Amino acid sequence: MRVTLACAILCFLSLSHACPKECSCNSNSKVVDCRGRGLYDIPRKLHPDTQELYLQDNRIRGLGSMAFREIPFVRILDLSNNSVTSVSPTALLGLRSLQHLSLAYNSLRELDKRLLGPIHSLSHLDLSHNSLWGLPGAMGDSLRNLSHLGLAHNRLTRLDRSLLETLTHLDSLTLQGNPWRCDCQLIGLKLWLETYLFKGGVVDEVLCSQPEEMRDRDLQKVPYQLFHACMTTSYHYLFANIHHLESERRLRGHTHGNHAHPSSHTLHVPMAIGEGFGGGGGGGGGGSVPECETKQKQRPVNLRHAIATVIITGVVCGIVCLMMLVAAVYGCAYAAIMAKYQRELKKNEELAAAQGADHATADEKEPLENAIA
């Protein structure tokens, strides 16, 4: 009796997780293939041991909350070439073993920063051929183990360098086909790409679309001289912020005494050159910022003196180096003039000595001729 009941329970469980009628399943490899079946939603009654799920070439339009809760051990999830326009922030909740995710060839405009939060095993992410305007900088913690990231053919105009800095295991990156705006805010990407390529990374071309004078130019081949104005405006903006903050602090000091807490003041300054001109993420600074400026990150007020000291030290060092260069040029010129003077002096002495010898010979011959005469 007990054996019969156990068999009935096992049969019921196996039937409850039978292969969906729209798909083909391989129980040995634990692969479920639902490609090109005209599906509008994620199929149900998937076996919980499924490790690979292929849903390409369907008509799926959205992914709801915990859309894949039936298959917590899935490693490969392919949703490419559908009509996905929205993805719930908790759509992938529970997929702690996910390694390969493809959402390519869909209609995604944005991704929530919480989407990949619980997933730390992801190594391949393909978001190419969508309409993405950017990626949340906070998503970087979930992408630390990525070896491939596909962002080609979206609507990216810039990319947050802080996000890229977290991709320490990245081997290949696709960025082509985006309308990159090659202004000051893209210097961070340019610098990161140089470091990434130096370390052996693989990336396709990044062609500028804006401004007009840089259209179709490869960002990696654009000389840094074209970004000189960025550095100038950034330093002007930095000093203006320091001066404004100092005036504000003094005014509040007269009004409120010494009760204001130091953390209540924040300084909005550009980040260091090579970092501050990076992507479009981060906090915004107060006041109007020139178009060529990056969005500012907040820094404590107690750093303003350190920042000013570093900049002033750099200026002083530059002046000292210039003075040393001038002194070296002057020394070389002086040495050349003295060498020429010594050569001419020596030549004149030799000429005078030769003339003196000729006169002595003539004087010796004259008495002899007189004696003979």
XYZ file of C-alpha atoms in Angstrom:
373
model
C 0.000 0.000 0.000
C 2.771 2.436 0.972
C 4.768 1.570 -2.146
C 1.731 2.263 -4.322
C 1.167 5.617 -2.598
C 4.817 6.620 -3.043
C 4.693 5.745 -6.727
C 1.507 7.775 -7.136
C 3.128 10.795 -5.482
C 6.213 10.509 -7.697
C 4.061 10.256 -10.807
C 2.056 13.292 -9.729
C 5.234 15.332 -9.155
C 6.705 14.301 -12.489
C 3.496 15.217 -14.306
C 3.260 18.569 -12.512
C 6.669 19.509 -13.958
C 6.276 17.906 -17.368
C 7.755 19.594 -20.415
C 5.564 22.473 -21.678
C 3.680 21.492 -24.800
C 5.119 24.506 -26.675
C 8.719 23.384 -26.083
C 11.008 20.421 -26.539
C 12.924 19.150 -23.513
C 15.992 17.004 -23.029
C 15.939 15.419 -19.589
C 19.556 14.291 -19.825
C 21.110 17.681 -20.621
C 18.318 19.557 -18.800
C 17.792 21.812 -21.797
C 14.419 23.342 -22.711
C 14.113 24.661 -26.257
C 11.188 27.005 -26.949
C 12.606 28.881 -29.937
C 10.277 30.241 -32.593
C 7.034 28.981 -31.066
C 5.112 32.281 -31.194
C 5.037 32.562 -27.400
C 3.666 35.725 -25.757
C 4.718 34.761 -22.233
C 7.165 32.567 -20.349
C 5.970 28.947 -20.516
C 4.830 27.346 -17.280
C 5.356 23.897 -15.769
C 9.085 23.997 -16.411
C 11.112 21.335 -14.635
C 12.920 22.839 -11.601
C 16.208 21.207 -12.645
C 16.270 23.060 -15.985
C 19.728 24.517 -16.615
C 19.302 25.985 -20.108
C 16.218 27.786 -21.424
C 16.070 29.084 -25.000
C 13.241 31.501 -25.826
C 14.591 33.249 -28.942
C 12.425 34.335 -31.864
C 9.139 34.645 -29.998
C 6.757 37.529 -29.212
C 7.369 37.987 -25.504
C 6.724 41.633 -24.560
C 7.584 41.806 -20.885
C 9.085 39.971 -17.933
C 7.074 40.115 -14.717
C 8.191 39.696 -11.144
C 9.970 36.374 -10.499
C 9.203 35.256 -14.042
C 11.583 32.293 -13.717
C 10.876 31.152 -10.163
C 10.184 27.602 -11.387
C 13.777 27.149 -12.613
C 16.100 28.477 -9.869
C 19.121 26.538 -11.189
C 19.061 27.809 -14.775
C 22.528 28.780 -16.048
C 21.739 29.945 -19.606
C 18.748 32.152 -20.382
C 18.298 33.413 -23.943
C 15.480 35.874 -24.699
C 16.957 37.420 -27.828
C 14.844 38.532 -30.788
C 11.578 39.070 -28.937
C 9.540 42.223 -28.334
C 10.528 42.839 -24.718
C 9.938 46.469 -23.747
C 9.808 46.187 -19.957
C 11.544 44.074 -17.347
C 10.473 44.017 -13.717
C 13.262 44.823 -11.210
C 12.573 41.425 -9.626
C 12.173 39.441 -12.856
C 15.376 37.459 -12.251
C 14.990 37.102 -8.505
C 16.159 33.702 -7.313
C 18.436 32.908 -10.273
C 21.653 32.745 -8.283
C 23.313 30.341 -10.731
C 22.670 32.368 -13.902
C 25.816 32.704 -16.017
C 24.607 33.633 -19.509
C 21.835 36.155 -20.171
C 20.867 37.468 -23.591
C 18.283 40.206 -24.113
C 19.598 41.212 -27.542
C 17.307 42.314 -30.376
C 14.504 43.618 -28.181
C 13.049 47.076 -27.493
C 14.465 47.865 -24.059
C 14.896 51.560 -23.218
C 16.206 51.220 -19.683
C 17.125 48.673 -17.042
C 16.501 48.973 -13.333
C 19.617 48.964 -11.172
C 18.080 46.187 -9.037
C 17.570 43.775 -11.941
C 20.863 41.908 -11.526
C 21.274 42.605 -7.816
C 21.031 39.022 -6.496
C 23.099 37.548 -9.359
C 26.864 37.434 -8.864
C 27.745 34.524 -11.149
C 26.875 36.267 -14.439
C 29.719 36.040 -16.958
C 27.987 36.838 -20.288
C 25.501 39.672 -20.783
C 24.238 40.665 -24.226
C 22.111 43.820 -24.440
C 22.928 44.715 -28.033
C 20.340 45.885 -30.574
C 18.008 47.587 -28.108
C 17.168 51.240 -27.432
C 19.107 51.701 -24.203
C 20.125 55.262 -23.312
C 22.509 54.130 -20.589
C 23.241 51.692 -17.790
C 22.794 52.478 -14.082
C 26.138 52.978 -12.374
C 24.884 51.021 -9.345
C 24.562 47.929 -11.548
C 28.352 47.551 -11.577
C 28.431 45.434 -8.396
C 26.420 42.737 -10.183
C 28.719 42.755 -13.217
C 32.064 42.209 -11.504
C 32.477 38.697 -12.938
C 31.454 39.540 -16.505
C 33.778 38.315 -19.252
C 31.610 39.621 -22.119
C 29.340 42.650 -22.323
C 27.394 43.485 -25.471
C 26.113 47.058 -25.821
C 26.327 47.493 -29.593
C 23.567 49.217 -31.571
C 21.765 51.034 -28.786
C 21.287 54.773 -28.179
C 24.260 55.327 -25.902
C 25.863 58.773 -26.109
C 28.145 58.265 -23.109
C 29.007 55.556 -20.601
C 29.745 55.912 -16.903
C 33.411 55.200 -16.274
C 32.692 54.196 -12.666
C 30.615 51.332 -14.067
C 33.397 50.221 -16.389
C 35.970 50.308 -13.602
C 34.107 47.507 -11.807
C 34.440 45.143 -14.801
C 37.805 43.757 -13.753
C 37.303 40.374 -15.484
C 35.979 41.697 -18.785
C 37.574 40.108 -21.884
C 35.400 41.481 -24.698
C 33.176 44.519 -25.120
C 31.008 45.632 -28.054
C 30.146 49.341 -28.383
C 29.710 50.004 -32.082
C 26.549 51.401 -33.623
C 25.829 53.911 -30.843
C 25.473 57.701 -31.346
C 28.491 58.587 -29.195
C 28.821 62.275 -28.302
C 32.575 62.905 -28.243
C 32.726 65.836 -25.830
C 34.368 66.330 -22.445
C 32.165 63.740 -20.777
C 33.612 61.005 -22.991
C 37.244 61.524 -21.956
C 36.717 59.022 -19.134
C 35.664 56.349 -21.626
C 38.639 57.162 -23.874
C 41.100 56.790 -20.989
C 39.457 53.596 -19.767
C 39.576 52.071 -23.258
C 43.307 52.749 -23.518
C 43.953 50.984 -20.218
C 41.581 48.155 -21.137
C 43.266 47.542 -24.496
C 46.708 47.730 -22.901
C 45.689 44.897 -20.559
C 44.647 42.738 -23.530
C 40.938 43.448 -23.707
C 39.014 43.259 -26.988
C 36.673 46.045 -28.094
C 35.195 47.104 -31.411
C 35.204 50.667 -32.730
C 33.645 53.662 -31.005
C 32.676 56.087 -33.779
C 31.678 59.628 -32.840
C 28.319 60.929 -34.051
C 28.502 64.345 -32.380
C 29.698 67.040 -32.590
C 29.617 67.438 -36.349
C 33.367 68.064 -36.723
C 34.098 64.656 -35.140
C 31.486 62.612 -36.983
C 32.669 59.113 -37.983
C 35.995 59.535 -36.167
C 37.183 56.703 -33.939
C 37.303 57.891 -30.330
C 40.514 55.960 -29.741
C 42.232 57.963 -32.496
C 40.962 61.410 -31.503
C 43.965 63.373 -30.105
C 43.754 64.747 -26.588
C 44.479 68.250 -27.889
C 40.865 68.439 -29.035
C 39.759 68.111 -25.406
C 41.990 70.916 -24.114
C 39.025 73.230 -23.538
C 37.521 70.665 -21.166
C 40.425 70.926 -18.772
C 40.383 74.745 -18.839
C 36.676 75.063 -18.112
C 36.895 72.428 -15.393
C 39.579 74.310 -13.475
C 37.661 77.578 -13.803
C 34.557 75.855 -12.467
C 36.546 74.281 -9.626
C 37.960 77.597 -8.398
C 34.556 79.269 -8.732
C 32.990 76.582 -6.532
C 35.730 76.859 -3.918
C 35.349 80.651 -3.768
C 31.549 80.424 -3.561
C 31.649 77.796 -0.825
C 34.171 79.771 1.223
C 32.001 82.887 1.051
C 28.927 80.886 2.021
C 30.728 79.296 4.964
C 31.852 82.676 6.289
C 28.357 84.096 5.940
C 26.836 81.190 7.853
C 29.571 81.435 10.455
C 28.590 85.031 11.190
C 24.910 84.133 11.284
C 24.867 80.857 13.191
C 28.165 80.890 15.032
C 29.970 77.606 15.353
C 26.918 75.339 15.624
C 26.812 74.320 11.967
C 27.996 70.789 11.431
C 30.818 70.420 8.881
C 28.990 67.648 7.051
C 26.197 70.048 6.140
C 28.424 71.649 3.505
C 29.188 69.921 0.259
C 31.522 70.897 -2.520
C 30.620 70.127 -6.115
C 33.816 69.899 -8.095
C 34.925 68.074 -11.214
C 36.722 64.830 -10.599
C 40.411 64.488 -11.440
C 41.325 64.669 -15.086
C 40.980 61.240 -16.622
C 38.186 60.352 -14.201
C 35.903 63.368 -13.991
C 35.175 63.526 -17.684
C 33.737 60.039 -17.660
C 30.189 58.882 -18.230
C 26.880 60.428 -17.382
C 26.305 58.846 -13.966
C 26.830 60.385 -10.561
C 25.351 63.275 -8.617
C 24.742 66.721 -9.963
C 26.437 69.940 -8.866
C 24.771 73.193 -7.963
C 24.513 76.009 -10.448
C 24.714 75.906 -14.199
C 27.536 73.841 -15.599
C 28.976 74.406 -19.097
C 27.946 71.850 -21.705
C 31.483 70.509 -21.710
C 31.311 69.691 -17.997
C 30.617 66.368 -16.332
C 27.944 65.976 -13.697
C 29.525 66.767 -10.389
C 29.979 64.426 -7.459
C 29.601 65.657 -3.922
C 32.667 65.935 -1.764
C 32.979 67.007 1.879
C 33.865 70.621 2.489
C 36.955 69.662 4.463
C 38.607 68.577 1.202
C 38.528 72.008 -0.395
C 41.908 73.029 1.041
C 43.459 69.745 -0.080
C 42.125 70.206 -3.609
C 43.327 73.804 -3.756
C 46.725 72.767 -2.372
C 47.134 70.049 -4.992
C 46.252 72.414 -7.827
C 48.481 75.226 -6.540
C 51.331 72.736 -6.054
C 50.900 71.592 -9.639
C 51.009 75.175 -10.898
C 54.135 75.922 -8.846
C 55.830 72.756 -10.077
C 54.975 73.738 -13.634
C 56.503 77.179 -13.152
C 59.635 75.689 -11.588
C 60.001 73.243 -14.479
C 59.595 76.104 -16.946
C 62.261 78.138 -15.130
C 64.600 75.150 -15.153
C 64.035 74.766 -18.879
C 64.795 78.443 -19.474
C 67.941 78.166 -17.327
C 69.065 75.108 -19.272
C 68.540 76.893 -22.594
C 70.385 79.957 -21.296
C 73.250 77.796 -20.027
C 73.580 76.013 -23.357
C 73.544 79.309 -25.250
C 76.136 80.824 -22.896
C 78.390 77.775 -23.211
C 78.147 77.918 -27.014
C 79.036 81.636 -27.060
C 82.000 81.132 -24.697
C 83.273 78.218 -26.728
C 83.123 80.315 -29.879
C 84.879 83.189 -28.096
C 87.667 80.894 -26.862
C 88.177 79.473 -30.357
C 88.463 82.963 -31.852
C 90.806 84.077 -29.053
C 93.038 81.077 -29.579
C 93.021 81.668 -33.307
C 94.030 85.318 -32.827
C 96.846 84.299 -30.463
C 98.168 81.800 -32.989
C 97.980 84.427 -35.735
C 99.792 86.981 -33.567
C 102.488 84.437 -32.709
C 102.969 83.642 -36.388
C 103.266 87.313 -37.266
C 105.790 87.834 -34.421
C 107.929 84.998 -35.742
C 107.926 86.536 -39.241
C 109.038 89.914 -37.860
C 111.881 88.290 -35.873
C 113.119 86.504 -38.977
C 113.059 89.734 -40.966
C 115.001 91.578 -38.227
C 117.710 88.896 -38.208
C 118.125 89.044 -41.973
C 118.457 92.883 -42.096
C 121.746 93.199 -40.033
C 123.248 90.357 -42.025
C 122.523 92.068 -45.302
C 123.972 95.346 -43.984
C 127.182 93.583 -42.939
C 127.581 92.017 -46.328
C 127.000 95.316 -47.985
